[in-house]
XYZ file of C-alpha atoms in Angstrom:
405
model
C 36.887 -47.069 19.448
C 36.085 -43.509 20.432
C 39.383 -42.369 18.960
C 38.621 -44.152 15.701
C 35.137 -42.586 15.511
C 36.640 -39.164 16.183
C 39.211 -39.738 13.427
C 36.513 -40.709 10.923
C 34.419 -37.705 11.953
C 37.321 -35.303 11.477
C 38.142 -36.840 8.102
C 34.540 -36.396 6.962
C 34.505 -32.788 8.125
C 37.781 -32.123 6.308
C 36.538 -33.724 3.100
C 33.263 -31.834 3.355
C 35.097 -28.556 3.848
C 37.343 -29.343 0.895
C 34.327 -30.141 -1.273
C 32.607 -26.957 -0.174
C 35.717 -25.000 -0.992
C 35.771 -26.444 -4.508
C 32.043 -25.893 -4.988
C 32.248 -22.121 -4.980
C 32.061 -19.641 -7.825
C 33.151 -16.056 -8.182
C 31.333 -13.408 -10.196
C 33.241 -10.233 -11.033
C 31.780 -6.785 -11.654
C 34.283 -4.660 -13.588
C 32.870 -1.132 -13.689
C 33.660 2.530 -13.112
C 33.027 3.059 -9.399
C 34.728 6.467 -9.555
C 33.519 8.643 -12.443
C 30.263 6.728 -13.018
C 29.762 5.564 -9.455
C 25.967 5.952 -9.456
C 25.430 3.506 -12.319
C 27.991 1.017 -10.990
C 26.435 0.937 -7.529
C 22.976 0.533 -9.073
C 24.199 -2.446 -11.110
C 25.886 -3.965 -8.052
C 22.732 -3.577 -5.963
C 20.624 -5.224 -8.664
C 23.026 -8.163 -8.885
C 23.252 -8.561 -5.113
C 19.482 -8.414 -4.689
C 19.003 -11.260 -7.174
C 21.785 -13.292 -5.542
C 20.481 -12.705 -2.034
C 17.037 -13.979 -3.041
C 18.627 -17.405 -3.574
C 21.030 -17.160 -0.632
C 24.007 -16.593 -2.960
C 23.652 -20.030 -4.555
C 23.776 -21.102 -8.175
C 23.118 -24.674 -9.184
C 23.511 -25.735 -5.554
C 26.910 -24.079 -5.144
C 27.935 -20.946 -3.298
C 28.695 -17.827 -5.296
C 30.207 -14.489 -4.317
C 30.438 -11.139 -6.093
C 33.796 -9.377 -6.406
C 33.733 -5.722 -7.493
C 36.614 -4.021 -9.285
C 36.882 -0.325 -10.201
C 38.417 0.351 -13.622
C 37.767 4.123 -13.291
C 36.922 4.375 -16.982
C 40.430 3.215 -17.934
C 40.748 0.443 -20.521
C 44.142 -0.735 -19.229
C 42.848 -1.060 -15.698
C 39.810 -2.903 -17.029
C 42.124 -5.298 -18.859
C 44.035 -5.937 -15.631
C 40.740 -6.653 -13.861
C 39.761 -9.052 -16.626
C 43.085 -10.872 -16.355
C 42.495 -11.231 -12.614
C 39.128 -12.830 -13.314
C 40.587 -15.134 -15.963
C 43.381 -16.231 -13.610
C 40.882 -16.950 -10.825
C 39.982 -20.663 -11.133
C 36.573 -20.018 -9.552
C 35.335 -17.348 -11.971
C 32.010 -18.206 -13.562
C 31.205 -14.856 -15.204
C 32.156 -11.186 -15.427
C 29.661 -8.321 -15.435
C 30.601 -5.043 -17.111
C 29.409 -1.533 -16.317
C 28.408 1.625 -18.141
C 31.427 2.258 -20.371
C 31.612 0.559 -23.769
C 35.303 1.307 -24.613
C 36.778 -1.077 -21.995
C 34.408 -3.819 -23.107
C 35.233 -3.339 -26.782
C 38.962 -3.393 -26.021
C 38.647 -6.656 -24.075
C 36.371 -8.604 -26.424
C 39.093 -10.592 -28.175
C 40.699 -11.607 -24.890
C 37.358 -12.623 -23.358
C 36.563 -14.891 -26.278
C 40.083 -16.305 -26.332
C 39.786 -17.199 -22.638
C 36.213 -18.463 -22.865
C 35.095 -15.937 -20.260
C 31.372 -15.381 -19.899
C 30.562 -11.646 -20.044
C 27.174 -10.345 -18.898
C 26.378 -6.798 -19.977
C 23.765 -4.841 -17.971
C 24.569 -1.384 -19.392
C 27.302 -0.840 -22.046
C 25.442 -0.187 -25.304
C 27.937 -0.228 -28.218
C 26.353 -2.366 -30.927
C 29.399 -4.555 -31.650
C 29.739 -5.793 -28.047
C 27.451 -8.778 -28.634
C 28.463 -9.304 -32.250
C 32.177 -10.053 -31.963
C 31.644 -13.664 -32.965
C 28.825 -15.247 -34.936
C 30.098 -18.677 -33.915
C 30.829 -19.215 -30.216
C 29.742 -15.988 -28.560
C 30.579 -15.378 -24.890
C 28.795 -12.037 -24.446
C 25.150 -11.661 -23.402
C 23.498 -8.268 -23.074
C 20.404 -7.147 -21.215
C 20.548 -3.452 -21.959
C 20.014 -0.926 -24.702
C 21.678 -1.717 -28.026
C 23.100 1.095 -30.131
C 22.123 -0.792 -33.273
C 18.565 0.113 -32.253
C 19.032 3.245 -30.100
C 20.212 5.442 -32.974
C 17.097 4.670 -35.011
C 14.898 5.040 -31.926
C 16.232 8.515 -31.098
C 16.009 9.701 -34.700
C 12.432 8.427 -35.041
C 11.489 10.230 -31.841
C 13.110 13.510 -32.869
C 11.671 13.602 -36.383
C 8.298 11.866 -36.112
C 7.218 12.967 -32.639
C 9.025 16.293 -32.330
C 9.214 17.409 -35.939
C 12.891 18.416 -35.913
C 14.645 18.750 -39.273
C 18.072 20.269 -38.599
C 19.875 18.255 -35.943
C 23.436 18.471 -34.701
C 25.198 15.271 -33.681
C 27.325 15.832 -30.568
C 29.278 12.673 -29.797
C 32.090 11.558 -27.528
C 35.126 10.476 -29.546
C 35.176 6.810 -28.513
C 34.034 3.503 -29.962
C 30.676 4.135 -28.331
C 30.338 7.553 -29.959
C 31.430 6.280 -33.375
C 28.967 3.409 -33.203
C 26.156 5.888 -32.538
C 27.306 8.225 -35.311
C 27.117 5.373 -37.817
C 23.627 4.305 -36.751
C 22.207 7.825 -36.414
C 23.525 8.881 -39.817
C 21.961 5.817 -41.407
C 18.624 6.583 -39.731
C 18.748 10.253 -40.776
C 19.517 9.347 -44.394
C 16.357 7.230 -44.481
C 14.430 10.447 -43.724
C 16.393 12.403 -46.324
C 17.960 14.554 -43.600
C 21.585 15.584 -43.209
C 22.801 16.945 -39.868
C 23.816 20.588 -39.636
C 27.128 19.294 -38.296
C 28.740 16.347 -36.556
C 30.774 17.411 -33.536
C 33.209 15.265 -31.538
C 34.554 15.783 -28.045
C 36.914 13.967 -25.695
C 36.447 12.962 -22.092
C 37.223 15.663 -19.497
C 35.719 18.344 -21.729
C 36.434 21.949 -20.687
C 33.681 24.545 -20.468
C 35.405 27.254 -22.517
C 35.837 25.088 -25.590
C 32.313 23.740 -25.338
C 30.881 27.268 -25.088
C 32.490 28.361 -28.355
C 31.459 25.208 -30.186
C 27.886 25.339 -28.908
C 27.532 28.958 -30.040
C 28.695 27.908 -33.512
C 26.110 25.099 -33.677
C 23.280 27.415 -32.687
C 24.355 30.035 -35.218
C 24.323 27.356 -37.932
C 20.569 26.939 -37.424
C 20.360 23.650 -35.521
C 16.900 22.918 -34.117
C 17.881 20.004 -31.854
C 20.978 18.375 -30.467
C 21.580 14.621 -30.464
C 23.878 14.018 -27.493
C 25.960 10.901 -26.895
C 27.808 11.539 -23.650
C 28.314 10.228 -20.169
C 27.569 12.263 -17.069
C 30.738 14.341 -16.779
C 30.685 15.692 -20.322
C 26.891 15.791 -20.454
C 26.926 18.153 -17.472
C 29.207 20.571 -19.338
C 26.987 20.684 -22.431
C 23.794 21.007 -20.371
C 25.163 23.880 -18.293
C 26.371 25.733 -21.361
C 23.057 25.385 -23.172
C 21.096 26.450 -20.080
C 23.236 29.599 -19.859
C 21.904 30.802 -23.232
C 18.874 33.038 -23.544
C 15.617 31.105 -23.685
C 14.988 31.907 -27.345
C 18.405 30.519 -28.282
C 18.118 27.175 -26.521
C 17.323 24.022 -28.472
C 16.072 20.644 -27.193
C 18.533 17.883 -26.348
C 17.742 14.334 -27.474
C 20.220 12.250 -25.513
C 21.519 8.749 -25.147
C 21.184 7.438 -21.607
C 24.840 7.835 -20.604
C 24.033 11.072 -18.781
C 21.970 9.102 -16.239
C 24.962 7.074 -15.048
C 26.204 9.612 -12.493
C 25.196 12.666 -10.471
C 23.897 14.528 -13.508
C 21.020 16.325 -11.781
C 23.118 17.389 -8.807
C 25.983 18.677 -10.953
C 23.837 20.532 -13.482
C 21.626 21.948 -10.725
C 17.845 22.105 -10.734
C 17.751 25.762 -11.782
C 19.694 25.046 -14.968
C 18.041 21.687 -15.569
C 14.548 23.171 -15.472
C 15.511 25.604 -18.234
C 16.191 22.755 -20.653
C 14.101 20.556 -22.910
C 16.024 17.360 -22.284
C 14.855 13.900 -23.313
C 16.800 10.649 -23.105
C 16.264 7.011 -23.954
C 15.627 4.521 -21.154
C 14.379 0.975 -20.745
C 10.668 0.778 -20.007
C 10.373 2.215 -16.483
C 6.706 1.477 -15.842
C 7.854 -1.026 -13.224
C 9.272 1.894 -11.227
C 6.157 4.050 -11.374
C 3.532 1.278 -11.232
C 5.271 -1.802 -9.795
C 3.705 -5.243 -9.980
C 3.321 -7.420 -6.894
C 6.525 -9.187 -7.896
C 8.420 -5.923 -8.345
C 7.221 -4.571 -5.002
C 8.624 -7.674 -3.339
C 11.980 -7.163 -5.045
C 12.130 -3.487 -4.088
C 11.255 -4.285 -0.466
C 13.998 -6.914 -0.398
C 16.479 -4.390 -1.793
C 15.513 -1.895 0.897
C 16.242 -4.477 3.586
C 19.673 -5.049 2.064
C 20.706 -1.467 1.333
C 18.603 0.696 3.624
C 16.517 3.798 3.151
C 18.753 5.198 0.402
C 17.124 2.733 -1.985
C 13.650 2.751 -0.421
C 11.875 4.797 -3.103
C 12.571 3.547 -6.663
C 11.174 6.761 -8.184
C 14.052 8.614 -6.517
C 16.766 6.405 -8.018
C 19.271 8.268 -10.180
C 20.164 5.272 -12.360
C 17.171 2.910 -12.203
C 18.248 1.082 -15.354
C 21.394 -0.129 -13.605
C 19.421 -1.856 -10.868
C 16.748 -3.233 -13.214
C 19.230 -4.608 -15.736
C 21.648 -5.899 -13.098
C 18.831 -7.750 -11.360
C 17.261 -9.198 -14.495
C 20.465 -10.416 -16.130
C 21.489 -12.091 -12.873
C 18.114 -13.836 -12.805
C 18.855 -15.201 -16.276
C 22.293 -16.390 -15.139
C 20.760 -18.138 -12.125
C 18.116 -19.776 -14.314
C 20.817 -21.105 -16.633
C 22.740 -22.441 -13.642
C 19.656 -24.253 -12.347
C 18.865 -25.731 -15.752
C 22.180 -27.569 -16.056
C 24.360 -29.592 -13.736
C 27.203 -27.502 -12.395
C 29.929 -29.646 -10.880
C 31.755 -26.846 -9.126
C 35.103 -28.435 -9.960
C 36.142 -26.725 -13.191
C 34.735 -23.229 -13.664
C 36.025 -23.116 -17.231
C 33.946 -26.131 -18.239
C 30.994 -24.851 -16.258
C 31.163 -21.508 -18.082
C 30.654 -23.326 -21.368
C 27.710 -25.255 -19.937
C 26.123 -22.025 -18.687
C 26.776 -20.268 -22.007
C 24.899 -22.982 -23.880
C 22.100 -22.932 -21.295
C 21.664 -19.165 -21.668
C 21.105 -19.732 -25.388
C 18.403 -22.308 -24.662
C 16.554 -21.375 -21.470
C 13.675 -23.824 -21.182
C 11.433 -21.973 -18.727
C 10.263 -18.343 -18.673
C 12.204 -16.193 -16.202
C 10.372 -13.504 -14.250
C 12.221 -10.202 -14.224
C 11.538 -6.597 -13.359
C 11.324 -5.303 -16.923
C 9.376 -8.285 -18.226
C 9.087 -12.070 -18.230
C 11.853 -13.451 -20.434
C 10.918 -16.276 -22.792
C 13.972 -17.637 -24.619
C 15.679 -14.211 -24.475
C 18.854 -15.542 -26.078
C 19.680 -17.988 -28.809
C 22.636 -18.983 -30.903
C 23.804 -16.399 -33.408
C 23.415 -18.962 -36.193
C 19.725 -19.419 -35.379
C 18.694 -15.903 -34.335
C 21.162 -13.755 -36.260
C 22.851 -10.607 -34.983
C 20.332 -10.113 -32.151
C 20.834 -13.596 -30.733
C 22.518 -12.331 -27.576
C 20.271 -9.295 -27.017
C 17.595 -9.765 -24.339
C 15.818 -6.460 -25.065
C 14.206 -5.094 -28.209
C 13.379 -1.510 -29.168
C 9.829 -2.202 -27.962
C 11.384 -2.347 -24.484
C 12.665 1.251 -24.786
C 10.998 4.514 -23.858
C 11.887 8.204 -23.662
C 12.457 9.745 -20.274
C 12.955 13.231 -18.908
C 13.517 14.904 -15.544
C 10.670 16.412 -13.561
C 11.041 19.684 -11.651
C 12.664 17.792 -8.745
C 15.172 16.026 -10.985
C 13.481 12.628 -10.871
C 13.371 10.473 -13.992
C 9.871 10.239 -15.444
C 8.663 8.392 -18.516
C 7.242 10.439 -21.339
C 3.670 9.468 -22.209
C 3.306 7.560 -25.452
């Protein structure tokens, strides 16, 4: 009898272990942990904080986060995506700062029915690949709105009339050029010039081109760059005599890496540099809820993350946390079986488009943030609006501060 009881017990343990093994999901974060390491780590920490709050569970099943470094390379990003698609436990993929890898992979993601959550990449077409079944959800800035926002700020609040557009030659840069030009035309303004540059920009070439822009009479510079190239342009402009410098109105890509450290405080404090950000009031005047989240993050990641006002890429953490909260809410709203991740992805996708309860986040409380593209139009998969944006700058210590309205 004892032997029979032991046999039954072992069988139950084995079946339970097998069930537990099936009831597990994987989330992938495919980002640039090399060139844009600061933003990628911030996103990862935001995701992990939200997951840890619920003991790494979604819909009653275990979930783990797998990070992959594409190093800004679209081919490597594609390989990472294929790994996620081939993994039978994958529930969703998060992307990072760079838009080009995301744009390159959109067709494959939709073909595979892979849920993509975007906490940073801003190219406008990322969430608008399909107006039918759309697998991409963004909680970040949207270039369809950022271009207009930056132009409004430069012209209405700063009074500039002769801008130069300085853009990286990628899908992200071209998307911004289109939207900025449209916004400028509405004001009856033509840019002094539109300048393009490639990644890994060299200082000598930038120096000559910048001198030409200044000589042409530009009164401000619209910059669409990531950290590495943004550092080059900032250093070169700071090296000019004070009377020759012009303000920089920048996209937020420069905040994705060690921009302050690489430019140096001496050079940085010589510049008038403003850049778009999500509303950062939660960093400077946190609510009770936000303080709890930040304290939890400090317990997980230590003193390096203890003071949110010192964060180099606060948007990465805020967006990573909030979009994970929306994913978890969708998972709780529906019944996840944990047996077929592909079917569960579709269930979660539909749930994200029809969240029934408000979801508390760091940036705001989200009430039906997403909807089907047929019902809500081109912004159906955008959780933020331009009213959620603000302009930021660096203080004398290189900390991001929000410009007063």
